[in-house]
mmCIF file of C-alpha atoms in Angstrom:
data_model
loop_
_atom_site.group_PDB
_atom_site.id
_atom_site.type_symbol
_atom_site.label_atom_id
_atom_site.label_comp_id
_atom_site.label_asym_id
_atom_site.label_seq_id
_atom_site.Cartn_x
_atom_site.Cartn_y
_atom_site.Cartn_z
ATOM 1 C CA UNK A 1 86.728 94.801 85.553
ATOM 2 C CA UNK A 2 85.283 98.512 86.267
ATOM 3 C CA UNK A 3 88.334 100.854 87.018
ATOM 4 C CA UNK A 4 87.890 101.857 91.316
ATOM 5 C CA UNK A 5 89.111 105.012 92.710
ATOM 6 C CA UNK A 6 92.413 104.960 94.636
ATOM 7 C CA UNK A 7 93.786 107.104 97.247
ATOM 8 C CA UNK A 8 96.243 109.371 95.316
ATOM 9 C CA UNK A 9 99.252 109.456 97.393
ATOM 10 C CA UNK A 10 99.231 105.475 97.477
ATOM 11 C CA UNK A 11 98.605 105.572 93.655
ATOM 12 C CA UNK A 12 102.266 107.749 93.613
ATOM 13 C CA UNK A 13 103.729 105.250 96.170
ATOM 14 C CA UNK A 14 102.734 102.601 93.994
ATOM 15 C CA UNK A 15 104.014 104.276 90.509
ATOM 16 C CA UNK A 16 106.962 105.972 91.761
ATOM 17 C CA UNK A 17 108.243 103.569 95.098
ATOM 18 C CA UNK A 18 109.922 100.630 92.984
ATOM 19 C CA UNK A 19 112.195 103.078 91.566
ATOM 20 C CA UNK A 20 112.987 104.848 94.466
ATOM 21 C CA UNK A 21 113.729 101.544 96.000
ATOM 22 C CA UNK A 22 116.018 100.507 93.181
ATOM 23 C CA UNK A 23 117.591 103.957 94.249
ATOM 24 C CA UNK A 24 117.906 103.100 97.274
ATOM 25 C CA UNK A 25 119.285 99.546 97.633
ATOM 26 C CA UNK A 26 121.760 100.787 94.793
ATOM 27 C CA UNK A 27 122.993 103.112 97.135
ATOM 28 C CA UNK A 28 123.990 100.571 99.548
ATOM 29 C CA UNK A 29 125.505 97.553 98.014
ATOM 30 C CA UNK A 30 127.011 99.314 94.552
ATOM 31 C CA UNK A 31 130.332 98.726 95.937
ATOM 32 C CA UNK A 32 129.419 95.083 96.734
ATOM 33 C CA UNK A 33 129.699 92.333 94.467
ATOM 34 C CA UNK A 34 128.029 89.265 94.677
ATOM 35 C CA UNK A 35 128.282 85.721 93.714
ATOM 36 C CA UNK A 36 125.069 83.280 92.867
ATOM 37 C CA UNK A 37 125.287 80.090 91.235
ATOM 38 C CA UNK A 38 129.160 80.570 90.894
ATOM 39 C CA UNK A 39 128.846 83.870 89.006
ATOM 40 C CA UNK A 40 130.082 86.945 90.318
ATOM 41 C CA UNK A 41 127.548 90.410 89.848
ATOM 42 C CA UNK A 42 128.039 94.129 90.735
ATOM 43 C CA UNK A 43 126.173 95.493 93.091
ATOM 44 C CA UNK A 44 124.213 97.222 90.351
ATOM 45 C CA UNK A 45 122.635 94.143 88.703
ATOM 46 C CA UNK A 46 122.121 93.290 91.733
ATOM 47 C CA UNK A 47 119.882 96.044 92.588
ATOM 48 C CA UNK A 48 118.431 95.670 89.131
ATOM 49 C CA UNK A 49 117.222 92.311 89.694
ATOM 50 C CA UNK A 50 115.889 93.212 92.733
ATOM 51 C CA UNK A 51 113.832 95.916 91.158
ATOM 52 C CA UNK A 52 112.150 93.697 88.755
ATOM 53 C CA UNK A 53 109.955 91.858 91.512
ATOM 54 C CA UNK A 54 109.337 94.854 93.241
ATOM 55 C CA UNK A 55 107.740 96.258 90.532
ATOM 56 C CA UNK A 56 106.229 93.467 89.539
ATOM 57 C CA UNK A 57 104.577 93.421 93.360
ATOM 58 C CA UNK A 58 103.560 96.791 93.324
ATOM 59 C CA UNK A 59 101.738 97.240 89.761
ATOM 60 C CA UNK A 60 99.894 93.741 91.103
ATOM 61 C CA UNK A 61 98.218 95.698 94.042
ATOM 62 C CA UNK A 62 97.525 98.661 91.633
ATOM 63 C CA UNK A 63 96.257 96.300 89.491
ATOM 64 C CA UNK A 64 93.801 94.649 92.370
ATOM 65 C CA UNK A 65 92.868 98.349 93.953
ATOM 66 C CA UNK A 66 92.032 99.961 90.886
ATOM 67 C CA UNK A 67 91.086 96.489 88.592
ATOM 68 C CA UNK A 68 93.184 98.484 85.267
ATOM 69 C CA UNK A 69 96.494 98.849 84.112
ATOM 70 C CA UNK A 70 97.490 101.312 81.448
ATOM 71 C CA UNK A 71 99.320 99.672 78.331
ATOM 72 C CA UNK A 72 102.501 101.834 79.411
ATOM 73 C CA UNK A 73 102.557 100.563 82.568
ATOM 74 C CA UNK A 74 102.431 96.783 80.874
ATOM 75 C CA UNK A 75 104.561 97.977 78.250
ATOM 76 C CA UNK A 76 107.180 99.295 80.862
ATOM 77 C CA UNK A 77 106.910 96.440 82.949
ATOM 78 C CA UNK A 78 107.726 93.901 79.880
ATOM 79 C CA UNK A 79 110.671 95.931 78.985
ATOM 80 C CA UNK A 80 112.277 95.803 83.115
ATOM 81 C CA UNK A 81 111.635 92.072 82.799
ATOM 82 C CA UNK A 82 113.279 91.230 79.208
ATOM 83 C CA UNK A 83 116.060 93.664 80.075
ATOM 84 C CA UNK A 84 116.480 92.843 83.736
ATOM 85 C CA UNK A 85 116.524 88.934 82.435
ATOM 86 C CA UNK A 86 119.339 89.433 79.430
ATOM 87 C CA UNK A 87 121.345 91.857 82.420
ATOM 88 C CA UNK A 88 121.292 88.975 84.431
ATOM 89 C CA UNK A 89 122.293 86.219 81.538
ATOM 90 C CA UNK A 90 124.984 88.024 80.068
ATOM 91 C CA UNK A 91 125.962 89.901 83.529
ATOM 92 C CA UNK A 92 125.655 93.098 81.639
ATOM 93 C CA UNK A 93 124.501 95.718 82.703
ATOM 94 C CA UNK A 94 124.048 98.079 79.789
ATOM 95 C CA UNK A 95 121.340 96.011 78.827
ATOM 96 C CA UNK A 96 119.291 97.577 81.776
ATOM 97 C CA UNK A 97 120.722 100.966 80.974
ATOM 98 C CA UNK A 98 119.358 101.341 77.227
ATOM 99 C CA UNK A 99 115.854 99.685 78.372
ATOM 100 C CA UNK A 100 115.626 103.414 79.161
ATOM 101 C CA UNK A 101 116.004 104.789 75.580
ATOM 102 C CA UNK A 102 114.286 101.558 73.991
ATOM 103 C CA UNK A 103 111.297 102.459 75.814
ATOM 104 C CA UNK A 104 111.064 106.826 75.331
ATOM 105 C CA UNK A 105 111.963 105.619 71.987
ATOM 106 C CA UNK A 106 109.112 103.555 71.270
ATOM 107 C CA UNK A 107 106.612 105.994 72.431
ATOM 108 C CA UNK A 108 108.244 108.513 70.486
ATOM 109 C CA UNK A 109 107.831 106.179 67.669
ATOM 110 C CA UNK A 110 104.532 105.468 68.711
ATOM 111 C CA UNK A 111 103.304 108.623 68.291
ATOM 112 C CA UNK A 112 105.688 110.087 65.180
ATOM 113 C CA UNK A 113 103.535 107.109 63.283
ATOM 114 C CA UNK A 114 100.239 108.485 64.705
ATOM 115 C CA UNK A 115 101.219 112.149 63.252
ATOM 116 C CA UNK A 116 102.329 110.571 60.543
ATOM 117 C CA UNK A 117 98.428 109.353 60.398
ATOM 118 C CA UNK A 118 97.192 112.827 60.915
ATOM 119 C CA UNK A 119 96.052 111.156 64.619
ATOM 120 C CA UNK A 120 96.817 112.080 67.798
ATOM 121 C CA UNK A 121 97.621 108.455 69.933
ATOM 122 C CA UNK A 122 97.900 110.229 73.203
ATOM 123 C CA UNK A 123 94.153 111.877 72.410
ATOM 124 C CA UNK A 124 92.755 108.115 72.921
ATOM 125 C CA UNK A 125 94.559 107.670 75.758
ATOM 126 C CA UNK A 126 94.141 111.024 77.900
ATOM 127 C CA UNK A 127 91.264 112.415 76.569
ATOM 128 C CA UNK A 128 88.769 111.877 79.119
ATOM 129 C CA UNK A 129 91.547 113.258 81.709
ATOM 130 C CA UNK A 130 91.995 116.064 79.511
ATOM 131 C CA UNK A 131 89.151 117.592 76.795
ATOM 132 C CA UNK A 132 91.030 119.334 74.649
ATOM 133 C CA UNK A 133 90.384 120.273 71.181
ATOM 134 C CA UNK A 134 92.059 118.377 68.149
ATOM 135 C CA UNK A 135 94.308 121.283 67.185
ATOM 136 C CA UNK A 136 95.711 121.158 70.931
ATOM 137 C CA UNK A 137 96.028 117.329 71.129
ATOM 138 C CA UNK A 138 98.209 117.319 67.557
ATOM 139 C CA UNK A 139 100.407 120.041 69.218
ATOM 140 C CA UNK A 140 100.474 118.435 72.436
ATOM 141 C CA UNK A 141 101.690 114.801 70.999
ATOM 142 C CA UNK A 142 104.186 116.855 68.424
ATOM 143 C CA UNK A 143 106.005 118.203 71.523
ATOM 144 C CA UNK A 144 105.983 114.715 73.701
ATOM 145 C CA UNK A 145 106.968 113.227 69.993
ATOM 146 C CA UNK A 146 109.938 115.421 70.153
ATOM 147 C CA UNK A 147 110.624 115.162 73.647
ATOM 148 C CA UNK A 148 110.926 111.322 74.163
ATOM 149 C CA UNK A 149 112.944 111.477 71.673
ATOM 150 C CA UNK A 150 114.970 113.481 72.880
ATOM 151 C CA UNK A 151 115.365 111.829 76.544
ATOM 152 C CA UNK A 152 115.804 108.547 74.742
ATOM 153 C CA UNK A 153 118.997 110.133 72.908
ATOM 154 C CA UNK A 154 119.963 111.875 76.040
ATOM 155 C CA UNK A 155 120.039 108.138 78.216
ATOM 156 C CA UNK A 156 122.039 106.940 75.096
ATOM 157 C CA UNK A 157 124.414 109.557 75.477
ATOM 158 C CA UNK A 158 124.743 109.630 79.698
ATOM 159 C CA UNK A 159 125.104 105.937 80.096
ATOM 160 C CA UNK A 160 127.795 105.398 77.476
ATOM 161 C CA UNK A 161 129.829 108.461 78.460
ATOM 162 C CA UNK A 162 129.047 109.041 82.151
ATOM 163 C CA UNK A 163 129.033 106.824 85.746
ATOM 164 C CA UNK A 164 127.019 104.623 86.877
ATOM 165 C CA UNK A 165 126.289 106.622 89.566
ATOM 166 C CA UNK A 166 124.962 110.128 87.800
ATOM 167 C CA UNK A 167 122.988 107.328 85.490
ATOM 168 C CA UNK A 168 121.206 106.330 88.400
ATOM 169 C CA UNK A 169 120.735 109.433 89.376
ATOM 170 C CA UNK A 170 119.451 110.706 86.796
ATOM 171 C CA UNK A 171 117.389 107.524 85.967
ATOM 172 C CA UNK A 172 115.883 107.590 89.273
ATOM 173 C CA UNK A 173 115.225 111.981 89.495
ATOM 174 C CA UNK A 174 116.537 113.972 86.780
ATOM 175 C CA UNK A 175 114.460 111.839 83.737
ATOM 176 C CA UNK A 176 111.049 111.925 85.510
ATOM 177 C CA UNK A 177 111.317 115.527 86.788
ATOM 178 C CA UNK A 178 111.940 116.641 83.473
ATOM 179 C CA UNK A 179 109.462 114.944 81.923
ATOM 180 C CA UNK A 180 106.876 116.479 84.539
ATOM 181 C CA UNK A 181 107.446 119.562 84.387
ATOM 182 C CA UNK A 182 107.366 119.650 80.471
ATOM 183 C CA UNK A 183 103.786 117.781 80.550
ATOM 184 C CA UNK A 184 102.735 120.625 83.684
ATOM 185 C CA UNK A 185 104.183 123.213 80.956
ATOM 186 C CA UNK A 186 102.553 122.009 78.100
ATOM 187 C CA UNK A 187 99.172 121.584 79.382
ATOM 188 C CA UNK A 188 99.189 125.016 81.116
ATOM 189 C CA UNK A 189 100.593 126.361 77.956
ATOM 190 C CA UNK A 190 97.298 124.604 75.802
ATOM 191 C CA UNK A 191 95.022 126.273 78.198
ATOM 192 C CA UNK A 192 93.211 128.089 75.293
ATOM 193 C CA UNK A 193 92.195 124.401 73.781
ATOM 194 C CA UNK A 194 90.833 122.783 76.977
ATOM 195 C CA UNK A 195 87.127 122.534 76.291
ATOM 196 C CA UNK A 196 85.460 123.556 79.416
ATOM 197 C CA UNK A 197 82.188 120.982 80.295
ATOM 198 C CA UNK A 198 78.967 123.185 80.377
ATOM 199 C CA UNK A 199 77.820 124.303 83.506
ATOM 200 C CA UNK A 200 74.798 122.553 84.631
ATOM 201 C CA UNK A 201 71.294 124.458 84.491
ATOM 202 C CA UNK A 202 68.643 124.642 86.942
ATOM 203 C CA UNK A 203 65.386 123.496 85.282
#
């Protein structure tokens, strides 16, 4: 199926909404507790579960606006699921907690074995977003290397030392802020490796 064009703010609704609404419906039961099928659940795995069919809803209408799905987005959505199911089984909920550093530790991984290589991974997958010269895209995936790394050790560090409220928090703001601004940084700092498409002539 041909990938179709999508407004952009829905596309960001889309992405970004099931988190928010995790956010959200944290915020109003986390004091609650709950009890189904005779067991008793925090308000957090609560919310949790709650955010694994809302995700699940809203990558299915990305999926039928735009007819493609990026393999993070699949990856991401198999990790909420297998995490959000062993949260619910053991009534645990650092298993939804670490999903965070299992998956910026994977793609750290991912790409550490692509440098590794002598390849750039994230070349094949934002290339045509971004033409950039090799030497740019091996700098570029050094620095995300480093840096998913380095959130997956920080969500390893907040969630067994801090509250389950700043975790949210910063699950839900501080995690994806960072990581935009350091991809807005990095590609305006790679400026000088964009290739620039030729103008077109007049015959």
């Amino acid at each position: 199926m041909a990938e179709k064009t999508i407004n952009p703010v829905l596309k960001q609704v889309l992405e970004l909404g099931p988190t928010l609404a995790f956010f959200l419906i944290y915020l109003r039961i986390k004091d609650d507790t709950f009890v189904v099928g005779g067991v008793e659940y925090t308000g957090f795995i609560i919310s949790a579960l709650i955010f694994v069919p809302i995700l699940l809803v809203a990558m299915g209408i990305l999926w039928a606006m735009t007819g493609k799905l990026s393999r993070m987005q699949v990856f991401t959505a198999f990790m909420v699921i297998f995490f959000g199911g062993l949260t619910a089984y053991f009534n645990d909920e650092r298993f939804f907690k670490m999903k965070t550093s299992i998956v910026y530790g994977c793609m750290a991984a991912l790409l550490g074995i692509g440098l590794l290589r002598g390849q750039s991974y994230l070349q094949y997958v934002m290339e045509e977003f971004l033409p950039m010269e090799q030497e740019g895209w091996m700098i570029f995936t050094r620095r995300l290397c480093l840096m998913f790394f380095a959130l997956a050790i920080a969500n390893e560090i907040i969630w067994r030392t801090q509250s389950t409220d700043l975790w949210v928090k910063l699950e839900t703001f501080a995690f994806p802020a960072i990581l935009f601004v350091f991809l807005w940084v990095q590609i305006v700092g790679l400026q000088k490796y964009l290739i620039e498409e030729p103008e077109p002539t007049d015959d």
